[in-house]
GROMACS .gro file of C-alpha atoms in nm:
model
  224
    1MET     CA    1   0.024   0.000   0.013
    2LYS     CA    2   0.143   0.323  -0.064
    3ALA     CA    3   0.005   0.682   0.022
    4ARG     CA    4   0.012   0.995  -0.248
    5PRO     CA    5  -0.092   1.334  -0.223
    6VAL     CA    6  -0.398   1.491  -0.402
    7LEU     CA    7  -0.512   1.855  -0.423
    8PHE     CA    8  -0.873   1.991  -0.322
    9ASN     CA    9  -1.015   2.266  -0.325
   10ALA     CA   10  -1.214   2.432  -0.053
   11GLU     CA   11  -1.558   2.342  -0.161
   12MET     CA   12  -1.462   1.987  -0.229
   13VAL     CA   13  -1.245   1.972   0.110
   14ARG     CA   14  -1.584   2.064   0.272
   15ALA     CA   15  -1.796   1.837   0.028
   16ILE     CA   16  -1.532   1.499   0.165
   17LEU     CA   17  -1.589   1.611   0.514
   18ASP     CA   18  -1.986   1.603   0.455
   19GLY     CA   19  -1.930   1.277   0.335
   20ARG     CA   20  -2.063   1.384  -0.006
   21LYS     CA   21  -1.779   1.387  -0.212
   22THR     CA   22  -1.644   1.009  -0.277
   23GLN     CA   23  -1.486   1.045  -0.659
   24THR     CA   24  -1.250   1.272  -0.852
   25ARG     CA   25  -1.185   1.316  -1.181
   26ARG     CA   26  -0.822   1.428  -1.312
   27ILE     CA   27  -0.751   1.453  -1.671
   28LEU     CA   28  -0.512   1.165  -1.845
   29ALA     CA   29  -0.174   1.344  -1.899
   30ASN     CA   30  -0.150   1.100  -2.239
   31GLN     CA   31  -0.450   1.107  -2.417
   32PRO     CA   32  -0.564   0.797  -2.615
   33ALA     CA   33  -0.624   0.838  -2.978
   34THR     CA   34  -0.928   0.973  -3.075
   35HIS     CA   35  -1.043   0.613  -3.276
   36TYR     CA   36  -1.076   0.503  -2.893
   37ASP     CA   37  -1.383   0.729  -2.842
   38GLY     CA   38  -1.650   0.539  -2.625
   39PHE     CA   39  -1.375   0.273  -2.529
   40THR     CA   40  -1.332   0.267  -2.126
   41PHE     CA   41  -1.004   0.159  -2.026
   42GLU     CA   42  -0.986  -0.017  -1.687
   43ALA     CA   43  -0.699  -0.003  -1.462
   44GLY     CA   44  -0.571  -0.368  -1.413
   45LYS     CA   45  -0.652  -0.515  -1.769
   46HIS     CA   46  -0.446  -0.570  -2.074
   47TYR     CA   47  -0.434  -0.373  -2.376
   48PRO     CA   48  -0.218  -0.342  -2.682
   49HIS     CA   49   0.012  -0.086  -2.747
   50ILE     CA   50  -0.138   0.274  -2.834
   51VAL     CA   51   0.116   0.488  -3.004
   52ARG     CA   52   0.049   0.847  -3.116
   53ASP     CA   53   0.281   1.106  -3.260
   54GLY     CA   54   0.580   0.848  -3.189
   55MET     CA   55   0.490   0.829  -2.793
   56THR     CA   56   0.344   0.517  -2.641
   57LEU     CA   57   0.041   0.624  -2.458
   58LEU     CA   58  -0.114   0.321  -2.308
   59SER     CA   59   0.101  -0.043  -2.292
   60SER     CA   60   0.052  -0.385  -2.271
   61GLU     CA   61   0.126  -0.391  -1.933
   62GLY     CA   62  -0.182  -0.202  -1.855
   63ILE     CA   63  -0.243   0.142  -1.757
   64SER     CA   64  -0.029   0.267  -1.477
   65CYS     CA   65  -0.237   0.546  -1.269
   66PRO     CA   66  -0.011   0.824  -1.083
   67PHE     CA   67  -0.316   0.857  -0.823
   68GLY     CA   68  -0.228   0.453  -0.726
   69LEU     CA   69  -0.453   0.158  -0.730
   70VAL     CA   70  -0.753   0.022  -0.519
   71GLY     CA   71  -0.611  -0.031  -0.152
   72ASP     CA   72  -0.353   0.277  -0.211
   73GLN     CA   73  -0.409   0.575  -0.001
   74LEU     CA   74  -0.456   0.910  -0.080
   75TRP     CA   75  -0.392   1.260   0.176
   76VAL     CA   76  -0.541   1.575   0.056
   77ARG     CA   77  -0.373   1.896   0.036
   78GLU     CA   78  -0.550   2.206   0.099
   79THR     CA   79  -0.517   2.558   0.188
   80TRP     CA   80  -0.379   2.554   0.493
   81GLY     CA   81  -0.167   2.795   0.776
   82VAL     CA   82  -0.030   2.764   1.139
   83VAL     CA   83  -0.131   2.918   1.471
   84SER     CA   84   0.172   2.897   1.672
   85HIS     CA   85   0.062   3.062   1.963
   86ASP     CA   86  -0.186   3.332   2.106
   87LEU     CA   87  -0.197   3.647   2.314
   88ASP     CA   88  -0.327   3.723   2.628
   89ASP     CA   89  -0.451   4.085   2.752
   90ASN     CA   90  -0.136   4.174   2.836
   91GLY     CA   91   0.044   4.075   2.536
   92SER     CA   92   0.204   3.789   2.687
   93ILE     CA   93   0.256   3.458   2.477
   94ILE     CA   94   0.034   3.178   2.568
   95ASP     CA   95  -0.033   2.842   2.406
   96TRP     CA   96  -0.372   2.904   2.130
   97VAL     CA   97  -0.660   2.688   2.249
   98PRO     CA   98  -0.835   2.558   1.887
   99ASP     CA   99  -1.143   2.679   1.837
  100ARG     CA  100  -1.211   2.501   1.514
  101PRO     CA  101  -1.055   2.193   1.333
  102ALA     CA  102  -0.683   2.192   1.405
  103THR     CA  103  -0.379   1.948   1.384
  104PRO     CA  104  -0.140   1.960   1.641
  105ILE     CA  105   0.213   1.969   1.498
  106HIS     CA  106   0.577   1.995   1.701
  107GLU     CA  107   0.895   2.069   1.503
  108MET     CA  108   0.738   2.000   1.127
  109PRO     CA  109   0.999   2.135   0.892
  110PHE     CA  110   0.863   2.365   0.689
  111GLY     CA  111   1.072   2.598   0.423
  112ASP     CA  112   1.379   2.714   0.617
  113GLY     CA  113   1.255   2.642   0.962
  114HIS     CA  114   0.994   2.438   1.159
  115TYR     CA  115   0.690   2.494   1.311
  116SER     CA  116   0.540   2.395   1.638
  117GLY     CA  117   0.147   2.477   1.678
  118HIS     CA  118  -0.167   2.360   1.514
  119ALA     CA  119  -0.217   2.347   1.147
  120ILE     CA  120  -0.558   2.494   1.029
  121TYR     CA  121  -0.758   2.514   0.709
  122ALA     CA  122  -0.929   2.769   0.510
  123ALA     CA  123  -1.227   2.542   0.404
  124ASP     CA  124  -1.338   2.586   0.790
  125GLY     CA  125  -1.374   2.966   0.711
  126SER     CA  126  -1.134   3.307   0.782
  127PHE     CA  127  -0.906   3.340   1.035
  128ALA     CA  128  -0.793   3.667   1.184
  129TRP     CA  129  -0.387   3.648   1.227
  130GLY     CA  130  -0.216   3.919   1.482
  131ASP     CA  131   0.107   3.998   1.459
  132ASP     CA  132   0.392   3.979   1.771
  133ASP     CA  133   0.203   4.259   1.917
  134GLY     CA  134  -0.137   4.128   1.975
  135HIS     CA  135  -0.259   4.336   1.715
  136VAL     CA  136  -0.488   4.206   1.408
  137ASP     CA  137  -0.310   4.344   1.122
  138GLY     CA  138  -0.453   4.207   0.822
  139ARG     CA  139  -0.221   3.914   0.678
  140SER     CA  140  -0.305   3.619   0.475
  141CYS     CA  141  -0.113   3.355   0.589
  142TRP     CA  142  -0.291   3.097   0.451
  143LYS     CA  143  -0.037   2.894   0.254
  144PRO     CA  144  -0.095   2.707  -0.071
  145SER     CA  145  -0.243   2.367  -0.092
  146ILE     CA  146   0.011   2.240  -0.326
  147HIS     CA  147   0.303   2.314  -0.010
  148MET     CA  148   0.115   2.127   0.216
  149PRO     CA  149   0.345   1.850   0.410
  150ARG     CA  150   0.192   1.557   0.520
  151LEU     CA  151   0.218   1.622   0.881
  152ALA     CA  152   0.017   1.868   0.815
  153SER     CA  153  -0.237   1.707   0.618
  154ARG     CA  154  -0.605   1.579   0.821
  155ILE     CA  155  -0.783   1.413   0.531
  156LEU     CA  156  -0.687   1.037   0.410
  157LEU     CA  157  -0.872   0.900   0.184
  158GLU     CA  158  -0.843   0.491   0.044
  159ILE     CA  159  -0.886   0.419  -0.313
  160THR     CA  160  -1.190   0.173  -0.342
  161ALA     CA  161  -1.162   0.193  -0.744
  162VAL     CA  162  -0.988   0.321  -1.054
  163ARG     CA  163  -1.144   0.335  -1.413
  164VAL     CA  164  -1.078   0.552  -1.743
  165GLU     CA  165  -1.337   0.693  -1.951
  166ARG     CA  166  -1.474   1.009  -2.131
  167LEU     CA  167  -1.517   1.321  -1.901
  168CYS     CA  168  -1.883   1.377  -2.077
  169SER     CA  169  -1.988   0.994  -2.024
  170MET     CA  170  -2.042   1.058  -1.620
  171SER     CA  171  -2.412   0.951  -1.482
  172GLN     CA  172  -2.623   1.183  -1.266
  173GLN     CA  173  -2.518   0.932  -0.995
  174ASP     CA  174  -2.155   0.986  -1.039
  175ALA     CA  175  -2.197   1.343  -1.037
  176ARG     CA  176  -2.348   1.352  -0.684
  177SER     CA  177  -2.062   1.116  -0.593
  178GLU     CA  178  -1.831   1.434  -0.698
  179GLY     CA  179  -2.012   1.611  -0.384
  180VAL     CA  180  -2.171   1.903  -0.580
  181ILE     CA  181  -2.502   2.014  -0.487
  182ALA     CA  182  -2.717   2.146  -0.754
  183ALA     CA  183  -2.963   2.421  -0.615
  184SER     CA  184  -3.251   2.317  -0.890
  185GLY     CA  185  -3.251   1.932  -0.744
  186PRO     CA  186  -3.040   1.684  -0.746
  187MET     CA  187  -3.127   1.565  -1.121
  188GLU     CA  188  -2.934   1.847  -1.200
  189ALA     CA  189  -2.573   1.721  -1.048
  190GLY     CA  190  -2.469   1.663  -1.383
  191LEU     CA  191  -2.470   2.040  -1.473
  192ALA     CA  192  -2.346   2.164  -1.143
  193PHE     CA  193  -2.046   1.922  -1.211
  194ARG     CA  194  -2.000   2.088  -1.561
  195GLU     CA  195  -1.978   2.452  -1.385
  196LEU     CA  196  -1.746   2.304  -1.145
  197TRP     CA  197  -1.529   2.195  -1.407
  198LEU     CA  198  -1.535   2.473  -1.649
  199SER     CA  199  -1.401   2.746  -1.321
  200ILE     CA  200  -1.134   2.485  -1.262
  201TYR     CA  201  -1.009   2.381  -1.642
  202GLY     CA  202  -1.187   2.627  -1.853
  203ASP     CA  203  -1.451   2.571  -2.157
  204GLU     CA  204  -1.197   2.445  -2.389
  205SER     CA  205  -1.171   2.144  -2.191
  206TRP     CA  206  -1.530   2.038  -2.124
  207LYS     CA  207  -1.577   2.062  -2.535
  208ALA     CA  208  -1.225   1.855  -2.579
  209ASN     CA  209  -1.395   1.573  -2.371
  210PRO     CA  210  -1.095   1.459  -2.262
  211PHE     CA  211  -1.033   1.076  -2.120
  212VAL     CA  212  -1.022   1.111  -1.738
  213TRP     CA  213  -0.929   0.913  -1.459
  214VAL     CA  214  -1.223   0.857  -1.218
  215ILE     CA  215  -1.108   0.748  -0.840
  216GLU     CA  216  -1.333   0.641  -0.628
  217PHE     CA  217  -1.253   0.634  -0.243
  218LYS     CA  218  -1.394   0.635   0.110
  219ARG     CA  219  -1.218   0.828   0.386
  220VAL     CA  220  -1.039   0.647   0.604
  221GLU     CA  221  -1.172   0.680   0.986
  222GLY     CA  222  -0.964   0.799   1.296
  223GLN     CA  223  -0.822   1.079   1.103
  224GLN     CA  224  -0.975   1.457   1.174
   0.00000   0.00000   0.00000
């Protein structure tokens, strides 16, 4: 079993925490030839070589999913920050007592130094940061998800299924499993997912209808 990082935005993190999101779709780095439109490649099965522009896209050894196989784990990277202390009314440094979801960390390597305190997460709402004099100064100390270390991650997922399919071939149930919420009702989940996809990848990506990895997962109990 291997554990790999995976990025999610704040909306999708909340969907995972709520138990609404059990699938994610990611574009294949190398797209199969167009004459394979409508054919579903399944992880673990064997297919003949598919060569396009001199590059082998899929091999007889099967598809290698960069996110792992069934049973492997994904640890979630999300926008985060660290609260290392608080200040009392006299301006003295005291321990910060979490009033929101937080992960204790101690001497966690990051950048040129080490962090101790608590990792917190932007998906849970804004946070007022103060400077060393105890005055709220309006800084944003959120750090990009791509820079989150494993020790600061609070969500661990286990892969339950992997497949490859065309983006637009997803069902309404698949769209709901992506964690989207449709204002006009559950039958419009597909439209809600389309809007989410467009906001991330743009209109041209949807029109291209690329092959995507479909990763199904469940949250590992015991994680915050």
